[in-house]
PDB file of C-alpha atoms in Angstrom:
ATOM      1  CA  MET Y  24      54.727  33.863  73.954  1.00  0.00           C
ATOM      2  CA  THR Y  25      52.377  31.401  74.426  1.00  0.00           C
ATOM      3  CA  ASP Y  26      49.823  32.675  72.368  1.00  0.00           C
ATOM      4  CA  LEU Y  27      49.314  30.852  68.788  1.00  0.00           C
ATOM      5  CA  HIS Y  28      51.189  32.841  66.318  1.00  0.00           C
ATOM      6  CA  LEU Y  29      51.201  30.491  63.977  1.00  0.00           C
ATOM      7  CA  GLY Y  30      52.874  30.892  60.415  1.00  0.00           C
ATOM      8  CA  PRO Y  31      50.661  29.551  57.451  1.00  0.00           C
ATOM      9  CA  VAL Y  32      53.355  26.758  56.843  1.00  0.00           C
ATOM     10  CA  ARG Y  33      53.553  25.817  60.568  1.00  0.00           C
ATOM     11  CA  LEU Y  34      49.572  26.108  60.710  1.00  0.00           C
ATOM     12  CA  ALA Y  35      49.515  23.279  57.478  1.00  0.00           C
ATOM     13  CA  GLN Y  36      52.027  21.326  59.286  1.00  0.00           C
ATOM     14  CA  LEU Y  37      49.994  20.972  62.074  1.00  0.00           C
ATOM     15  CA  GLY Y  38      46.874  20.419  60.588  1.00  0.00           C
ATOM     16  CA  ALA Y  39      48.760  17.568  58.415  1.00  0.00           C
ATOM     17  CA  TYR Y  40      49.962  15.873  61.288  1.00  0.00           C
ATOM     18  CA  ILE Y  41      46.273  15.813  63.191  1.00  0.00           C
ATOM     19  CA  ARG Y  42      45.400  14.653  59.982  1.00  0.00           C
ATOM     20  CA  GLU Y  43      48.079  11.666  60.147  1.00  0.00           C
ATOM     21  CA  GLN Y  44      46.774  10.882  63.633  1.00  0.00           C
ATOM     22  CA  ARG Y  45      43.396  10.559  62.444  1.00  0.00           C
ATOM     23  CA  GLN Y  46      44.210   8.343  59.623  1.00  0.00           C
ATOM     24  CA  ASN Y  47      46.405   6.214  62.172  1.00  0.00           C
ATOM     25  CA  ALA Y  48      43.273   5.873  64.474  1.00  0.00           C
ATOM     26  CA  GLN Y  49      41.282   4.948  61.710  1.00  0.00           C
ATOM     27  CA  TYR Y  50      38.621   7.791  62.195  1.00  0.00           C
ATOM     28  CA  SER Y  51      36.929   9.672  59.729  1.00  0.00           C
ATOM     29  CA  LEU Y  52      36.711  13.112  59.643  1.00  0.00           C
ATOM     30  CA  ARG Y  53      33.013  12.943  60.781  1.00  0.00           C
ATOM     31  CA  GLN Y  54      33.985  10.284  63.677  1.00  0.00           C
ATOM     32  CA  LEU Y  55      37.041  12.374  65.107  1.00  0.00           C
ATOM     33  CA  ALA Y  56      34.107  15.220  65.182  1.00  0.00           C
ATOM     34  CA  SER Y  57      31.877  13.245  67.400  1.00  0.00           C
ATOM     35  CA  VAL Y  58      34.584  11.621  69.183  1.00  0.00           C
ATOM     36  CA  SER Y  59      35.969  14.819  70.506  1.00  0.00           C
ATOM     37  CA  GLY Y  60      33.601  16.909  70.067  1.00  0.00           C
ATOM     38  CA  VAL Y  61      35.130  19.975  67.977  1.00  0.00           C
ATOM     39  CA  SER Y  62      32.623  20.487  64.652  1.00  0.00           C
ATOM     40  CA  ASN Y  63      33.281  18.642  61.445  1.00  0.00           C
ATOM     41  CA  PRO Y  64      33.696  21.956  59.107  1.00  0.00           C
ATOM     42  CA  TYR Y  65      35.740  22.827  62.275  1.00  0.00           C
ATOM     43  CA  LEU Y  66      38.275  20.293  62.504  1.00  0.00           C
ATOM     44  CA  SER Y  67      38.159  19.737  58.944  1.00  0.00           C
ATOM     45  CA  GLN Y  68      39.511  23.512  58.563  1.00  0.00           C
ATOM     46  CA  ILE Y  69      42.067  22.589  61.239  1.00  0.00           C
ATOM     47  CA  GLU Y  70      43.286  20.178  59.460  1.00  0.00           C
ATOM     48  CA  ARG Y  71      43.571  22.086  56.225  1.00  0.00           C
ATOM     49  CA  GLY Y  72      45.619  24.796  57.565  1.00  0.00           C
ATOM     50  CA  LEU Y  73      43.000  27.062  57.697  1.00  0.00           C
ATOM     51  CA  ARG Y  74      41.909  27.904  61.305  1.00  0.00           C
ATOM     52  CA  LYS Y  75      43.937  28.453  64.162  1.00  0.00           C
ATOM     53  CA  PRO Y  76      43.003  25.692  67.252  1.00  0.00           C
ATOM     54  CA  SER Y  77      42.681  26.980  70.644  1.00  0.00           C
ATOM     55  CA  ALA Y  78      44.718  25.066  73.373  1.00  0.00           C
ATOM     56  CA  ASP Y  79      40.695  23.613  74.758  1.00  0.00           C
ATOM     57  CA  VAL Y  80      40.236  21.999  70.806  1.00  0.00           C
ATOM     58  CA  LEU Y  81      43.593  20.689  71.234  1.00  0.00           C
ATOM     59  CA  GLN Y  82      43.463  19.092  73.995  1.00  0.00           C
ATOM     60  CA  GLN Y  83      40.098  17.688  72.968  1.00  0.00           C
ATOM     61  CA  LEU Y  84      41.437  16.375  70.121  1.00  0.00           C
ATOM     62  CA  ALA Y  85      44.465  14.657  71.922  1.00  0.00           C
ATOM     63  CA  LYS Y  86      42.250  12.478  73.920  1.00  0.00           C
ATOM     64  CA  ALA Y  87      39.852  11.699  71.365  1.00  0.00           C
ATOM     65  CA  LEU Y  88      43.499  10.233  69.244  1.00  0.00           C
ATOM     66  CA  GLN Y  89      44.844   9.150  72.480  1.00  0.00           C
ATOM     67  CA  ILE Y  90      47.820  11.798  71.841  1.00  0.00           C
ATOM     68  CA  SER Y  91      49.672  13.570  74.107  1.00  0.00           C
ATOM     69  CA  ALA Y  92      48.384  16.748  74.266  1.00  0.00           C
ATOM     70  CA  GLU Y  93      51.518  18.355  75.030  1.00  0.00           C
ATOM     71  CA  THR Y  94      52.521  17.319  71.281  1.00  0.00           C
ATOM     72  CA  LEU Y  95      49.926  19.013  70.183  1.00  0.00           C
ATOM     73  CA  TYR Y  96      50.481  22.350  72.194  1.00  0.00           C
ATOM     74  CA  VAL Y  97      54.482  22.127  71.044  1.00  0.00           C
ATOM     75  CA  ARG Y  98      53.016  21.775  67.145  1.00  0.00           C
ATOM     76  CA  ALA Y  99      50.746  24.550  67.631  1.00  0.00           C
ATOM     77  CA  GLY Y 100      53.404  27.149  69.461  1.00  0.00           C
ATOM     78  CA  LEU Y 101      51.649  27.167  72.478  1.00  0.00           C
ATOM     79  CA  LEU Y 102      54.033  24.929  74.329  1.00  0.00           C
ATOM     80  CA  ASP Y 103      58.105  25.969  73.057  1.00  0.00           C
ATOM     81  CA  GLY Y 104      59.642  22.453  72.497  1.00  0.00           C
ATOM     82  CA  GLU Y 105      63.156  24.734  72.757  1.00  0.00           C
ATOM     83  CA  GLN Y 106      62.027  24.982  76.464  1.00  0.00           C
ATOM     84  CA  GLY Y 107      62.751  21.590  76.986  1.00  0.00           C
ATOM     85  CA  ALA Y 108      65.570  21.595  75.764  1.00  0.00           C
ATOM     86  CA  ALA Y 109      67.220  24.704  78.020  1.00  0.00           C
ATOM     87  CA  ASP Y 110      66.552  22.709  80.983  1.00  0.00           C
ATOM     88  CA  ALA Y 111      68.047  19.670  79.771  1.00  0.00           C
ATOM     89  CA  PRO Y 112      70.564  19.529  82.365  1.00  0.00           C
ATOM     90  CA  SER Y 113      67.496  19.751  85.583  1.00  0.00           C
ATOM     91  CA  GLU Y 114      65.206  17.479  82.797  1.00  0.00           C
ATOM     92  CA  ALA Y 115      67.598  14.754  82.741  1.00  0.00           C
ATOM     93  CA  SER Y 116      68.255  14.312  86.514  1.00  0.00           C
ATOM     94  CA  GLU Y 117      64.818  13.993  86.764  1.00  0.00           C
ATOM     95  CA  GLU Y 118      62.178  11.091  87.381  1.00  0.00           C
ATOM     96  CA  PRO Y 119      59.852   9.824  85.002  1.00  0.00           C
ATOM     97  CA  ALA Y 120      57.248  10.679  87.210  1.00  0.00           C
ATOM     98  CA  GLY Y 121      58.814  14.302  87.632  1.00  0.00           C
ATOM     99  CA  ARG Y 122      58.635  15.113  83.894  1.00  0.00           C
ATOM    100  CA  ALA Y 123      55.433  13.633  83.713  1.00  0.00           C
ATOM    101  CA  GLU Y 124      54.354  16.061  86.371  1.00  0.00           C
ATOM    102  CA  ARG Y 125      55.981  18.500  84.790  1.00  0.00           C
ATOM    103  CA  THR Y 126      54.367  18.195  81.120  1.00  0.00           C
ATOM    104  CA  GLU Y 127      51.113  18.345  83.171  1.00  0.00           C
ATOM    105  CA  VAL Y 128      51.443  21.413  84.714  1.00  0.00           C
ATOM    106  CA  LEU Y 129      52.931  22.522  81.791  1.00  0.00           C
ATOM    107  CA  ALA Y 130      49.694  21.565  79.889  1.00  0.00           C
ATOM    108  CA  ALA Y 131      46.807  22.874  82.457  1.00  0.00           C
ATOM    109  CA  ILE Y 132      48.862  26.233  82.029  1.00  0.00           C
ATOM    110  CA  ALA Y 133      48.835  26.347  78.228  1.00  0.00           C
ATOM    111  CA  ALA Y 134      45.061  25.184  78.554  1.00  0.00           C
ATOM    112  CA  ASP Y 135      43.477  27.205  81.291  1.00  0.00           C
ATOM    113  CA  PRO Y 136      40.886  29.570  78.706  1.00  0.00           C
ATOM    114  CA  GLN Y 137      40.626  32.323  81.824  1.00  0.00           C
ATOM    115  CA  LEU Y 138      44.572  33.249  82.019  1.00  0.00           C
ATOM    116  CA  THR Y 139      45.954  35.399  79.234  1.00  0.00           C
ATOM    117  CA  PRO Y 140      48.875  34.669  76.798  1.00  0.00           C
ATOM    118  CA  ARG Y 141      51.017  37.087  78.742  1.00  0.00           C
ATOM    119  CA  GLN Y 142      49.902  35.494  82.077  1.00  0.00           C
ATOM    120  CA  LYS Y 143      50.424  31.968  80.964  1.00  0.00           C
ATOM    121  CA  SER Y 144      54.096  32.886  79.627  1.00  0.00           C
ATOM    122  CA  ALA Y 145      54.528  34.338  83.124  1.00  0.00           C
ATOM    123  CA  LEU Y 146      53.266  31.534  85.008  1.00  0.00           C
ATOM    124  CA  ARG Y 147      55.215  28.700  83.007  1.00  0.00           C
ATOM    125  CA  GLU Y 148      58.757  31.189  83.530  1.00  0.00           C
ATOM    126  CA  ILE Y 149      58.486  31.009  86.961  1.00  0.00           C
ATOM    127  CA  TYR Y 150      57.472  27.088  87.137  1.00  0.00           C
ATOM    128  CA  LEU Y 151      60.172  26.277  85.533  1.00  0.00           C
ATOM    129  CA  SER Y 152      62.472  28.451  87.380  1.00  0.00           C
ATOM    130  CA  LEU Y 153      61.572  26.612  90.851  1.00  0.00           C
ATOM    131  CA  ARG Y 154      61.575  23.554  89.239  1.00  0.00           C
ATOM    132  CA  GLY Y 155      65.106  24.267  87.952  1.00  0.00           C
ATOM    133  CA  GLN Y 156      66.116  25.496  91.862  1.00  0.00           C
ATOM    134  CA  GLU Y 157      64.378  22.195  93.466  1.00  0.00           C
ATOM    135  CA  GLY Y 158      67.655  20.190  93.784  1.00  0.00           C
ATOM    136  CA  SER Y 159      69.321  23.427  95.623  1.00  0.00           C
ATOM    137  CA  ASP Y 160      67.485  23.202  98.480  1.00  0.00           C
TER     138      ASP Y 160
END
């Protein structure tokens, strides 16, 4: 499931991580809101763990903070961080460019606002199964 089903603890951890990244980038809350295009009150609520950000908002924040959107997707529950562990044998044999491609495709699926959570999950599963069979062709 790629829907944002975050419990209060995980939501608070995501908010704290975003705050930490903002502080590392030496942005005030207002500055990050301005650079990312996310409203100041909404960003404040995300950092305090009161709101669940969408994939689009996470992508905007990642871009503004110059960090990996995938990292935020995993922390937000959009991408399953354990999925990579299940694919470790094929991923370990992939070239770094192959891993980057895989990450970009998964992030694009997660961020697409026109796909339902069920469609995102199905696309992700199909893509990962095809990538797992890549070497056997």
